[in-house]
Tab-separated table of C-alpha atoms in Angstrom:
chain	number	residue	atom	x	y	z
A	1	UNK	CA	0.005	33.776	-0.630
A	2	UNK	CA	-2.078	33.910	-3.831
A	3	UNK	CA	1.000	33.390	-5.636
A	4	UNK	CA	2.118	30.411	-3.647
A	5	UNK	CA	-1.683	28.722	-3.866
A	6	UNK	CA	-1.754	29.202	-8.109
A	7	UNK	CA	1.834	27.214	-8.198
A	8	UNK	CA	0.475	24.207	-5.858
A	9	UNK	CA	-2.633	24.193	-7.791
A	10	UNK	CA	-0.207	24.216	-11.369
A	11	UNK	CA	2.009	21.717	-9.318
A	12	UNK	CA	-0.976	19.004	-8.242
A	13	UNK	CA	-1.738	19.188	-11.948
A	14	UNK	CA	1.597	18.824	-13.799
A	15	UNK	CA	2.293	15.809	-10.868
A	16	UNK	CA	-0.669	14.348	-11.832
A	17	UNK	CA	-0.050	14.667	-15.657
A	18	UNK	CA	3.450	12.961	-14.997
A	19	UNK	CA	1.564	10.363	-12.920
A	20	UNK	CA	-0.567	9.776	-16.471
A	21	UNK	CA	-4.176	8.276	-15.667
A	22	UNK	CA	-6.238	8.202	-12.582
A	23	UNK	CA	-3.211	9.919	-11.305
A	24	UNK	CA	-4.384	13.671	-12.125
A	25	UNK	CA	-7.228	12.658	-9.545
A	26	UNK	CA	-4.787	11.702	-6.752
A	27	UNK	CA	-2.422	14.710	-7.107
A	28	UNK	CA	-5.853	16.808	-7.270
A	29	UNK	CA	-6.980	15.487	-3.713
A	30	UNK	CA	-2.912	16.387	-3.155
A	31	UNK	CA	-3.610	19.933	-3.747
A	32	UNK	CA	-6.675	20.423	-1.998
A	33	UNK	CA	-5.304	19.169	0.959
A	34	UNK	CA	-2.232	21.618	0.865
A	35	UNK	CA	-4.750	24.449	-0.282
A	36	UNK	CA	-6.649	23.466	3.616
A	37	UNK	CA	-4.360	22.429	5.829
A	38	UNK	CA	-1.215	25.066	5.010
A	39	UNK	CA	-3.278	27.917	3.444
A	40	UNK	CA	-6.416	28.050	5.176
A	41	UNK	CA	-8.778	27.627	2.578
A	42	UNK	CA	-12.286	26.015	3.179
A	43	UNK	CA	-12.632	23.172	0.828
A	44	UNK	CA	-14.627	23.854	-2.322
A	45	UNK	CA	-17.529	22.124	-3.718
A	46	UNK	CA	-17.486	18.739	-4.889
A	47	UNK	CA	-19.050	17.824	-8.099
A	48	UNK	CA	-20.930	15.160	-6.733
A	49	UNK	CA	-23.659	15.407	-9.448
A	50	UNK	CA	-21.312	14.983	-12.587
A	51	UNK	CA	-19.473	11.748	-10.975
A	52	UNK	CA	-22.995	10.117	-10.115
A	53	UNK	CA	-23.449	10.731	-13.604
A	54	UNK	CA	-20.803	9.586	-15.509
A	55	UNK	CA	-21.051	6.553	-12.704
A	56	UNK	CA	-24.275	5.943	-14.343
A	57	UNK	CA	-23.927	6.057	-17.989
A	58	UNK	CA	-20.822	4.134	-17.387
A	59	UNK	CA	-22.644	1.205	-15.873
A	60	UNK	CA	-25.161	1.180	-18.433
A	61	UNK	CA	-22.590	1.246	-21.567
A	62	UNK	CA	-20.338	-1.459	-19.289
A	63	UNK	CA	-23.321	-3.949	-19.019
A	64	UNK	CA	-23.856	-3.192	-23.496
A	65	UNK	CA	-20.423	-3.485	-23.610
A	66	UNK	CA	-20.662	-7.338	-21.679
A	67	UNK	CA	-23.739	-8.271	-23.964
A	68	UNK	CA	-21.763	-7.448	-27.136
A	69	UNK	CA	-23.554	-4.238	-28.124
A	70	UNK	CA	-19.673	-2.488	-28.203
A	71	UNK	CA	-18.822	-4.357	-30.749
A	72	UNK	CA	-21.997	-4.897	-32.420
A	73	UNK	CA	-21.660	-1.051	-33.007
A	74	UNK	CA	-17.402	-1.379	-33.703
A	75	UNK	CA	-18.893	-3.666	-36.503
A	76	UNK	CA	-20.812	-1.383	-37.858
A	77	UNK	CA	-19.110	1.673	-37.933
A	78	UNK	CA	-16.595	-0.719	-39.901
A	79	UNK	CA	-18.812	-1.341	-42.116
A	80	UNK	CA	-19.439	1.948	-42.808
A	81	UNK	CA	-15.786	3.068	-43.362
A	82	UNK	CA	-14.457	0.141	-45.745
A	83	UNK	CA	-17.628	0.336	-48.152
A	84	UNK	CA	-16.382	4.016	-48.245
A	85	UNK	CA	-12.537	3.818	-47.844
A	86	UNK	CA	-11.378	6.743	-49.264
A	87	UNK	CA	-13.623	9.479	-47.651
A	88	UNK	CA	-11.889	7.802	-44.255
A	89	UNK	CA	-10.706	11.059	-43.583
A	90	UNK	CA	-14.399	12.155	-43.018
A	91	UNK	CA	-16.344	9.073	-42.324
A	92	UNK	CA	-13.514	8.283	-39.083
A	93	UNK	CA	-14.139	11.630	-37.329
A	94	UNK	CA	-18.293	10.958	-38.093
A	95	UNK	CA	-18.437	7.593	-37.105
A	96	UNK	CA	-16.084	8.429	-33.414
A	97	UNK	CA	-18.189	11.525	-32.923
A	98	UNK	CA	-21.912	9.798	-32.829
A	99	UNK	CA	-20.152	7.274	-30.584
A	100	UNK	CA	-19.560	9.532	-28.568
A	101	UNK	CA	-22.701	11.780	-28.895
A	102	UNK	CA	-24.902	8.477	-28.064
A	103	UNK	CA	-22.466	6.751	-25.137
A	104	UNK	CA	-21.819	10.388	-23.342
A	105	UNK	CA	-17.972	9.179	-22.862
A	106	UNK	CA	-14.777	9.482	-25.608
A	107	UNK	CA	-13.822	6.240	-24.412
A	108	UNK	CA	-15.861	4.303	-26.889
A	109	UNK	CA	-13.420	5.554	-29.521
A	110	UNK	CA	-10.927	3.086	-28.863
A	111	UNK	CA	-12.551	0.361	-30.700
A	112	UNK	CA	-12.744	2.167	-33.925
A	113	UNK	CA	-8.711	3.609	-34.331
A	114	UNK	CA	-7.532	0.416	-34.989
A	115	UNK	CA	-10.565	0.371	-37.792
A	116	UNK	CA	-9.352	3.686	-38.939
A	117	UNK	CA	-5.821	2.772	-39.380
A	118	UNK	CA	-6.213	-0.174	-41.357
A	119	UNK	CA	-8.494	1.105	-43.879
A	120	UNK	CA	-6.152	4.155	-44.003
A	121	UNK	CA	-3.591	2.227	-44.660
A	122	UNK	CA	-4.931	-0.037	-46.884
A	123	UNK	CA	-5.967	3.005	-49.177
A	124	UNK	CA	-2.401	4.381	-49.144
A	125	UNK	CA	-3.998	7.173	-46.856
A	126	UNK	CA	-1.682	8.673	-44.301
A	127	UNK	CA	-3.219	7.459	-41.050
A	128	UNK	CA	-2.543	10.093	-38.991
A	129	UNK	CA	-4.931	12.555	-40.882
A	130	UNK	CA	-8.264	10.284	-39.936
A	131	UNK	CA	-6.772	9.329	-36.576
A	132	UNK	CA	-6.230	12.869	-35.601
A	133	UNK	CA	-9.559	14.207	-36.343
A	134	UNK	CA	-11.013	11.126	-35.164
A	135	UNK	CA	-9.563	11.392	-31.802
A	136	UNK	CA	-10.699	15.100	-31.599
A	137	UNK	CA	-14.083	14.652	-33.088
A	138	UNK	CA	-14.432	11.939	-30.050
A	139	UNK	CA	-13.384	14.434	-27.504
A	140	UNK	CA	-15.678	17.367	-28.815
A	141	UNK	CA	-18.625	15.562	-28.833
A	142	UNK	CA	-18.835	15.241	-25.485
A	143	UNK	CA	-19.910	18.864	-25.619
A	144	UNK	CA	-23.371	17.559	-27.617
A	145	UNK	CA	-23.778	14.705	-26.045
A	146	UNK	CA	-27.230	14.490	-24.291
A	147	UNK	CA	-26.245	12.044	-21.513
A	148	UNK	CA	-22.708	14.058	-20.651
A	149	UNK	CA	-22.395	14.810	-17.138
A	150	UNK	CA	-20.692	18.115	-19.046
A	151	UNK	CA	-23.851	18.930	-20.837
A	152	UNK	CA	-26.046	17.664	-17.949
A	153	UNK	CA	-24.349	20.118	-15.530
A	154	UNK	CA	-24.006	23.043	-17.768
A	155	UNK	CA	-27.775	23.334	-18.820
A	156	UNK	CA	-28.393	22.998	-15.051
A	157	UNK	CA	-26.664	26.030	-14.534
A	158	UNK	CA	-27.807	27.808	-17.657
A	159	UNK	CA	-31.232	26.686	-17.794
A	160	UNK	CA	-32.073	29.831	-14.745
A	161	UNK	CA	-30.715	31.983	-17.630
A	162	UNK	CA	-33.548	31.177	-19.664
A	163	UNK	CA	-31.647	28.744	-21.816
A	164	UNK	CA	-33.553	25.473	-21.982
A	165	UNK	CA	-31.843	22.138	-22.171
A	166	UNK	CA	-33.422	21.278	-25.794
A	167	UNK	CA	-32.438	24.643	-27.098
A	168	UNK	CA	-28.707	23.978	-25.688
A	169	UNK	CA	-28.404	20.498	-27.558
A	170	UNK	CA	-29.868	22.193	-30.933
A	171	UNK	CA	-27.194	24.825	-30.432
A	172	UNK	CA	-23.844	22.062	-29.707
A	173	UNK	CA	-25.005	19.373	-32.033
A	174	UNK	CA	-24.704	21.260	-35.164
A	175	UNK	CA	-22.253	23.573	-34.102
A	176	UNK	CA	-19.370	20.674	-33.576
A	177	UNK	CA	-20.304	18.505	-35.751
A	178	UNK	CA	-20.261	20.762	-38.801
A	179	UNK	CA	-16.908	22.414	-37.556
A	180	UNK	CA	-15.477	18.557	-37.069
A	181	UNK	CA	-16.344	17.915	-40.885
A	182	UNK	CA	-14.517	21.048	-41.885
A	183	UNK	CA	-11.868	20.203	-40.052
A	184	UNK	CA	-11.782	16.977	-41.396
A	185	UNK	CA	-11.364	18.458	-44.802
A	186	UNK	CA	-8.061	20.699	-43.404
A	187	UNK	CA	-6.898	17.857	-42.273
A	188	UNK	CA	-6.450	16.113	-46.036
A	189	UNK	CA	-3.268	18.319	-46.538
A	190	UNK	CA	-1.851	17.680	-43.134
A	191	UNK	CA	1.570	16.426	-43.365
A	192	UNK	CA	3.830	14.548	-45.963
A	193	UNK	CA	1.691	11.666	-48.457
A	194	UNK	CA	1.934	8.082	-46.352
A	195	UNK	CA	4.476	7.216	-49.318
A	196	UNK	CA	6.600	10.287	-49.256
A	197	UNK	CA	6.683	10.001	-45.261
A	198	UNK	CA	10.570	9.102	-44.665
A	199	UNK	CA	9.531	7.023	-41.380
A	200	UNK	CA	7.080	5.271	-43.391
A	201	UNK	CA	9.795	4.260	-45.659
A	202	UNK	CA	12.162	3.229	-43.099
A	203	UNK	CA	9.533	0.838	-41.510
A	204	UNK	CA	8.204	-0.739	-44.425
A	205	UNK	CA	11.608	-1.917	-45.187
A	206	UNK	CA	12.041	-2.954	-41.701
A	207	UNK	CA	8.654	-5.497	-42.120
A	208	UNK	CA	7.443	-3.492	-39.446
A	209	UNK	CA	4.199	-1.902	-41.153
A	210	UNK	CA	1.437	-4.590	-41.599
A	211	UNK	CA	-1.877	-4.999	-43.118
A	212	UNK	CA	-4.171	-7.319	-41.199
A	213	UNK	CA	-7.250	-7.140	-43.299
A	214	UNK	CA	-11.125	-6.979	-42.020
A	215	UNK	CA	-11.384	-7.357	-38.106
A	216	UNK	CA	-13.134	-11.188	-37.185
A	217	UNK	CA	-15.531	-10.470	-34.619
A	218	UNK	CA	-17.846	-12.963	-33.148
A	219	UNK	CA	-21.244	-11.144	-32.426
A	220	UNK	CA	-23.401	-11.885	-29.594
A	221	UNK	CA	-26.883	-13.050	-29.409
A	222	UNK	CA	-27.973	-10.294	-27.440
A	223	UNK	CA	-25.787	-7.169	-28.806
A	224	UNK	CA	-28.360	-5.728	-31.115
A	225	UNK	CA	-30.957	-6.135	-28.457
A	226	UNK	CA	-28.506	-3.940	-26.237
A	227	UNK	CA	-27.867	-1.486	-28.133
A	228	UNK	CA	-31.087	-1.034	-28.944
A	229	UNK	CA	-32.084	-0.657	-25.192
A	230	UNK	CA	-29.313	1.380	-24.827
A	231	UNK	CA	-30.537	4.285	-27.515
A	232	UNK	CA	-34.390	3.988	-26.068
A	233	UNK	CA	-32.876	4.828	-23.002
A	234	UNK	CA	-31.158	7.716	-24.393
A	235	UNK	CA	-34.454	8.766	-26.379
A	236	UNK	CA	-36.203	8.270	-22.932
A	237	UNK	CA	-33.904	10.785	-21.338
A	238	UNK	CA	-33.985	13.432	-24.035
A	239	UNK	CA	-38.225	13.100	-24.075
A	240	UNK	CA	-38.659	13.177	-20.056
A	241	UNK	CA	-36.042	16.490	-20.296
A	242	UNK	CA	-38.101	18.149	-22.512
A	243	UNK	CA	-41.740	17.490	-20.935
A	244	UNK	CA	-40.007	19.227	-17.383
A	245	UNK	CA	-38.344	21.794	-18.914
A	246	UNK	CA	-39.682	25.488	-17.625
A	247	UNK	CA	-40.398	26.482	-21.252
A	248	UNK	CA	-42.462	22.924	-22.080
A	249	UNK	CA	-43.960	22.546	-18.931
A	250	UNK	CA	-45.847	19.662	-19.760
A	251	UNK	CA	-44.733	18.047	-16.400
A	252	UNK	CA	-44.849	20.610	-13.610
A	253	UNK	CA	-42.807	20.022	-10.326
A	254	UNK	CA	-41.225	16.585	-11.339
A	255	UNK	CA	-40.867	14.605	-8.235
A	256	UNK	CA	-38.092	12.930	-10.257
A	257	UNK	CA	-35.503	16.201	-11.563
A	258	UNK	CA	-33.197	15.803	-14.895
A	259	UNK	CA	-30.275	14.809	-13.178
A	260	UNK	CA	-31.687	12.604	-11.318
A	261	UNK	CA	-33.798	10.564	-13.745
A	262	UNK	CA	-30.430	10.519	-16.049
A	263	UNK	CA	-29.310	8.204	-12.939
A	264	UNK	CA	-32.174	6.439	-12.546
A	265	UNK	CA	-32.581	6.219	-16.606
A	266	UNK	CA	-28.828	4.891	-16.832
A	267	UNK	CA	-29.212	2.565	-14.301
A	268	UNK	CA	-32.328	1.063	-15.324
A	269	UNK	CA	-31.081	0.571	-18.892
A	270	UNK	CA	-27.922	-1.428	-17.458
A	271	UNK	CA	-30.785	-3.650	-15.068
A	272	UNK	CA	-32.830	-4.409	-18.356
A	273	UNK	CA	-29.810	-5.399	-20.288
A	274	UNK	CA	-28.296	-6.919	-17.903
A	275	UNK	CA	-31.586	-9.211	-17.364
A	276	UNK	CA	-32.876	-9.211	-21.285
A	277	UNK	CA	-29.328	-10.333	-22.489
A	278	UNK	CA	-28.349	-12.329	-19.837
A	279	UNK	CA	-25.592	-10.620	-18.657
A	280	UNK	CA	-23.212	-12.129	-15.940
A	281	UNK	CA	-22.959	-8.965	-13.852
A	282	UNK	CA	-19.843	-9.957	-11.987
A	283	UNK	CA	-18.136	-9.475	-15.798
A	284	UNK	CA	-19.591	-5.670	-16.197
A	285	UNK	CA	-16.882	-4.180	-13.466
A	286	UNK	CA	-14.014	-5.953	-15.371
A	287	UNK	CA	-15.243	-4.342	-19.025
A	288	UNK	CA	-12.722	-1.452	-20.076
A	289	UNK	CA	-15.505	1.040	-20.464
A	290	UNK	CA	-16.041	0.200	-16.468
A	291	UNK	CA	-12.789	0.541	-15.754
A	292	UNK	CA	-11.772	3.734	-17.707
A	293	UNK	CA	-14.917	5.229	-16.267
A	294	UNK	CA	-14.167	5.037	-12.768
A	295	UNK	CA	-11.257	6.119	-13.757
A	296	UNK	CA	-12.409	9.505	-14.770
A	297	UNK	CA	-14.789	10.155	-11.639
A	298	UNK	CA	-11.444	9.702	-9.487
A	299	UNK	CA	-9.636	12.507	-12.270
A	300	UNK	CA	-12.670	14.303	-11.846
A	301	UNK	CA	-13.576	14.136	-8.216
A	302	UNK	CA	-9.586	15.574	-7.885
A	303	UNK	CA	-9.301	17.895	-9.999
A	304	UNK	CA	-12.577	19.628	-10.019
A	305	UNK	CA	-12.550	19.515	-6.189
A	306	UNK	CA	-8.861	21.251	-6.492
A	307	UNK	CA	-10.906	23.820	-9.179
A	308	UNK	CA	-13.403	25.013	-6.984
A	309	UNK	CA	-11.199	25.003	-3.683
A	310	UNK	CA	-9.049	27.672	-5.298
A	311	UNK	CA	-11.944	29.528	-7.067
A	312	UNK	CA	-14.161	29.678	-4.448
A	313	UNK	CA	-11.563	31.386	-2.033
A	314	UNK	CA	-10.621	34.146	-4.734
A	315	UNK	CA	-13.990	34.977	-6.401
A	316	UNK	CA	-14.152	38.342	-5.491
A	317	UNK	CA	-10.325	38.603	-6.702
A	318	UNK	CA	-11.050	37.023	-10.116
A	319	UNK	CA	-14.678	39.020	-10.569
A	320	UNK	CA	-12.580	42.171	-10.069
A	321	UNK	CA	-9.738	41.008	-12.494
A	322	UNK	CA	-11.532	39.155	-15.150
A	323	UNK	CA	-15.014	41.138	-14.940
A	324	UNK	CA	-13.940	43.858	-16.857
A	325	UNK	CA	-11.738	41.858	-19.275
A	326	UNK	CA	-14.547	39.304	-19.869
A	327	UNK	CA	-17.361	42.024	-20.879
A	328	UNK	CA	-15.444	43.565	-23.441
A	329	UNK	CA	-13.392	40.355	-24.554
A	330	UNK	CA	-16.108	38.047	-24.468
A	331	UNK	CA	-14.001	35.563	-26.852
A	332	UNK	CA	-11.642	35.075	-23.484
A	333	UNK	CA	-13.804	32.823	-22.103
A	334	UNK	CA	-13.109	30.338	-24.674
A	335	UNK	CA	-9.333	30.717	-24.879
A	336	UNK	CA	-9.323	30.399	-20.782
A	337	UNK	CA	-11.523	27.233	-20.679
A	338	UNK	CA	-9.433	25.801	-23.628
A	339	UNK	CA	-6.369	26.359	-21.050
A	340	UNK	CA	-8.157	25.035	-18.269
A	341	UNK	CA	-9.102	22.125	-20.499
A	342	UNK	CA	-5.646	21.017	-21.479
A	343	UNK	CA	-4.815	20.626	-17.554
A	344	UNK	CA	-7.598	20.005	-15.868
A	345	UNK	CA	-8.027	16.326	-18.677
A	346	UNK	CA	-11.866	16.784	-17.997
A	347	UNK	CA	-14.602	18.116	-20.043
A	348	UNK	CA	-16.931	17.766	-16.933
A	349	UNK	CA	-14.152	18.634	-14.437
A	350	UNK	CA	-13.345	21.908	-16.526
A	351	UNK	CA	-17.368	22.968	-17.049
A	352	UNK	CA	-17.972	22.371	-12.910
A	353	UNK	CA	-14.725	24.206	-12.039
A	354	UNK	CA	-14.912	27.255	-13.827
A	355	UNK	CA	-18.452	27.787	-15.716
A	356	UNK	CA	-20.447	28.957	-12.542
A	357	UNK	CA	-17.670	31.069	-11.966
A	358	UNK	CA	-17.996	32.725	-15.702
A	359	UNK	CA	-21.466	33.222	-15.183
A	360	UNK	CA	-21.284	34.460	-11.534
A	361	UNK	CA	-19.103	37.399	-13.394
A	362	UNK	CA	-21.609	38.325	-15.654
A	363	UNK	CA	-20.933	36.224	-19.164
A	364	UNK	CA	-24.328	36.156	-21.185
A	365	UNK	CA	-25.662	32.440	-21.695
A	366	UNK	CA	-24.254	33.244	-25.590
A	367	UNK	CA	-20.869	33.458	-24.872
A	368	UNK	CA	-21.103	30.805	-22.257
A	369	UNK	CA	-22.861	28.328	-24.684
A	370	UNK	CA	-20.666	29.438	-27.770
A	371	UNK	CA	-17.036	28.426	-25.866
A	372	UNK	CA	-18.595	25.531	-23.821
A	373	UNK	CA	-16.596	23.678	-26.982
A	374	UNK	CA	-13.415	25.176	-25.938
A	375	UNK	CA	-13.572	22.905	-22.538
A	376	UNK	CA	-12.308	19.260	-25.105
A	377	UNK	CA	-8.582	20.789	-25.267
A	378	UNK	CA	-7.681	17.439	-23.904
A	379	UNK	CA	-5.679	17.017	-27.115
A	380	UNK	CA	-3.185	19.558	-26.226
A	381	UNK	CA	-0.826	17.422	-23.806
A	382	UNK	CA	0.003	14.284	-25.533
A	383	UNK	CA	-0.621	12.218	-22.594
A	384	UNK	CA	-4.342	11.724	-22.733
A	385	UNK	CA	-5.527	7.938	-23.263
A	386	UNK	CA	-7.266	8.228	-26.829
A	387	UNK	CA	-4.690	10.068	-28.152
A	388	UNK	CA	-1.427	7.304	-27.080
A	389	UNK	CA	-3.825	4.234	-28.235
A	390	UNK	CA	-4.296	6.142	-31.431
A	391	UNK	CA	-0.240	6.786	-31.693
A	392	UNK	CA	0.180	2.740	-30.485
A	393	UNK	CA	-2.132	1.818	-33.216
A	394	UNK	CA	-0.505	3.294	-36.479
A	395	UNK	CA	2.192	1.132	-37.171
A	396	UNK	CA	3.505	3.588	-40.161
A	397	UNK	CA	5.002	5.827	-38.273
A	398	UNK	CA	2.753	8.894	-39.153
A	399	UNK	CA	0.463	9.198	-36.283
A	400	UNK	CA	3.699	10.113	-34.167
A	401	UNK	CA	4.369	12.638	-31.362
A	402	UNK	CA	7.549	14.975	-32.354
A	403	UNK	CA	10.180	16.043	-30.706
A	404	UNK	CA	9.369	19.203	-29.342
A	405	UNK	CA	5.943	17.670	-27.658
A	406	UNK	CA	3.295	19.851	-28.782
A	407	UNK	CA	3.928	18.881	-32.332
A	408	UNK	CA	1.732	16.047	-32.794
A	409	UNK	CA	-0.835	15.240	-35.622
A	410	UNK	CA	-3.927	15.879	-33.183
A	411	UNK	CA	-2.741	19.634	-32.390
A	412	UNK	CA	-3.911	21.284	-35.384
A	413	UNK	CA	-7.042	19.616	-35.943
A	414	UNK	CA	-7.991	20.142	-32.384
A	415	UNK	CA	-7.544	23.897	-32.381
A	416	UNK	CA	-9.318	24.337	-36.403
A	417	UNK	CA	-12.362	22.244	-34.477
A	418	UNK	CA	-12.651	24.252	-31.284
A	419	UNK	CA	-12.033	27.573	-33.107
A	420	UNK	CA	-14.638	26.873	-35.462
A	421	UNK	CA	-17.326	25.212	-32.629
A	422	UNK	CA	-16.367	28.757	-31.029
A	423	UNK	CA	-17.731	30.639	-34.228
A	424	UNK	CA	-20.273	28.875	-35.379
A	425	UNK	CA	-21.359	28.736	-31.464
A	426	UNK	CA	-21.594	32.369	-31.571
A	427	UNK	CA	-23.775	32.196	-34.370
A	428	UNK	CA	-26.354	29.450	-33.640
A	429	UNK	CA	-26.437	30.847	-30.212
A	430	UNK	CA	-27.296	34.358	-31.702
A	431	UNK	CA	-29.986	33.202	-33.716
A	432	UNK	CA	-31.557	30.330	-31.202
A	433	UNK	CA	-31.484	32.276	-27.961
């Protein structure tokens, strides 16, 4: 029966992959209801907390992204990478990683490939070496991102541990970043020169490759105002986290708890932007950030919900099995949540489905907090949305996906920047905690 209940778990997850999109949600709530109704399991929890929270960021970024504070920022971060050009290679994966690190979602990275591209072009640069790191550096980030409902969860389960939720941010900021930058650097020699690249060639002579200069974007009256809302918000959060934190203590028993007051945070930003800026709120559900957020609570209200289903009927299986092999192959963790990762197509889906279950088995908060990076595999499977706009948006050719799948320009990068958030993980964590 185990046996049968691991391949309609694997199933639910490769139909939902094939599905592409919200679908990995749908073929999640799929599984769960095989798992109940022809295996007898008792449904597992559902991560209730993480959706509210990505709900809430997303509302808040949605109304900045109505007022024009999206591409307020998209403006920006162009400016930064054409007054430096030919560091693109480093300045793409910076510029998509705080992005991410402020907005809590990858999906803000989509404004800036077609950025990266250009200016990589324009510079003779192959583009696929800045898009790939880029589109990695976006995903990782998630894992230092103060507002993530990934980080937001995982400190709440560490936090007991004696791991506080500033000492777990001073641990994953530095840690990715500094491995994203040195992957950035590996990434330089990464395939053929843009010139030498035979595809390149064959659509140049096709008038297929074109340069179309410095993007034209009309900025709103209120964007600046928005964004800057937007980042007191996030300061707010960080602040009110540390004065209830056990080791701070300068707010003991909070009527108002951290997960909670992230919701309540989020959702009074969007009100006060939505107000300040005169936002027509009718517009915020039709932004893309809106859309691709709800989105990801379906994919992660499936998926998870299929995660803990299974896990929570075979605990005492997988403590027995993986107890043993975790204690004395601590590193395991990392490689099984990278896995995990690559099918599950959720940073926050992958930390509720299978951290508590790490620590329930014994794992010390510093190998917990040193592979927390390994759950952004979501490069792995070339399906995932970042990834295909960054492949639609390179008309040379070199940001392609090969033949045999797996061998796209994102692979490499991906694993050199988990690998090294892994190790420098252990590290900072050794040292901090």
């Amino acid at each position: 029966m185990l046996f049968l209940e691991i391949l309609v778990v694997l199933g639910a997850i490769y139909m939902g992959a094939r599905i592409g999109g919200i679908g990995i949600g749908y073929a999640g709530g799929l599984g769960v209801l095989i798992l109940c109704l022809f295996f007898g399991l008792e449904p597992g929890s559902i991560p209730i907390d993480v959706i509210l929270i990505i709900m809430s960021v997303i509302a808040a970024i949605a109304a900045m992204q109505i007022a024009g504070g999206l591409d307020y920022m998209v403006k920006i971060a162009e400016d930064i990478l054409r007054k430096n050009p030919k560091h693109i290679t480093y300045l793409a994966p910076a510029v998509t990683y705080f992005m991410t690190l402020l907005a809590g979602t990858g999906h803000t990275a989509y404004s800036t490939l077609p950025v990266i591209a250009e200016v990589a072009k324009e510079q003779g640069i192959r583009p696929s070496r800045p898009l790939g790191i880029a589109v990695v550096a976006s995903q990782i980030a998630i894992t230092a991102s103060p507002i993530s409902a990934a980080v937001v969860f995982f400190s709440g389960i560490i936090e007991p541990l004696g791991v506080g939720y500033i000492e777990l941010l001073a641990i994953v900021i530095p840690t990715t970043f500094a491995a994203c930058m040195i992957t950035a650097f590996v990434s330089n020699f990464l395939g053929k020169d843009l010139k030498d690249d035979p595809v390149y060639q064959d659509r140049m002579k096709k008038g297929l490759v074109k340069l179309r200069g410095e993007t034209k974007v009309e900025i709103k009256k209120g964007a600046k105002l928005s964004v800057g809302i937007f980042i007191l918000t996030i300061i707010s959060v960080v602040t009110y986290a540390t004065l209830i934190s056990n080791k701070v203590g300068i707010i003991q028993d909070p009527s108002l708890p951290r997960n909670a007051a992230i919701m309540v945070f989020m959702l009074t930003c969007a009100a006060i932007i939505t107000m300040a800026c005169k936002v027509d709120s009718g517009k915020v559900i039709t932004a893309s950030t809106f859309q691709s957020g709800m989105s990801a609570c379906i994919c992660v209200l499936g998926v998870a919900w299929l995660g803990t289903t299974f896990v929570g009927a075979h605990i005492d299986e997988i403590k027995g099995f993986a107890g043993n092999l975790l204690n004395n192959y601590p590193w395991m963790l990392a490689i099984t949540l990278f896995f995990a990762s690559m099918l599950l197509y959720s940073q926050g889906a992958t930390t509720k489905a299978l951290m508590p279950a790490a620590l329930a088995l014994g794992v010390d908060p510093v190998t917990a907090i040193a592979s927390f990076a390994a759950v952004s595999a979501l490069f792995v499977l070339p399906t995932y949305p970042t990834l295909l706009a960054a492949v639609e948006m390179d008309d040379t050719g070199s940001t392609r996906i090969g033949n045999l799948v797996f061998n796209h320009p994102f692979m490499i990068p991906g694993v050199v920047a988990i690998a090294l958030s892994v190790i420098f993980g252990f590290i900072f964590a050794g040292i901090i905690i």
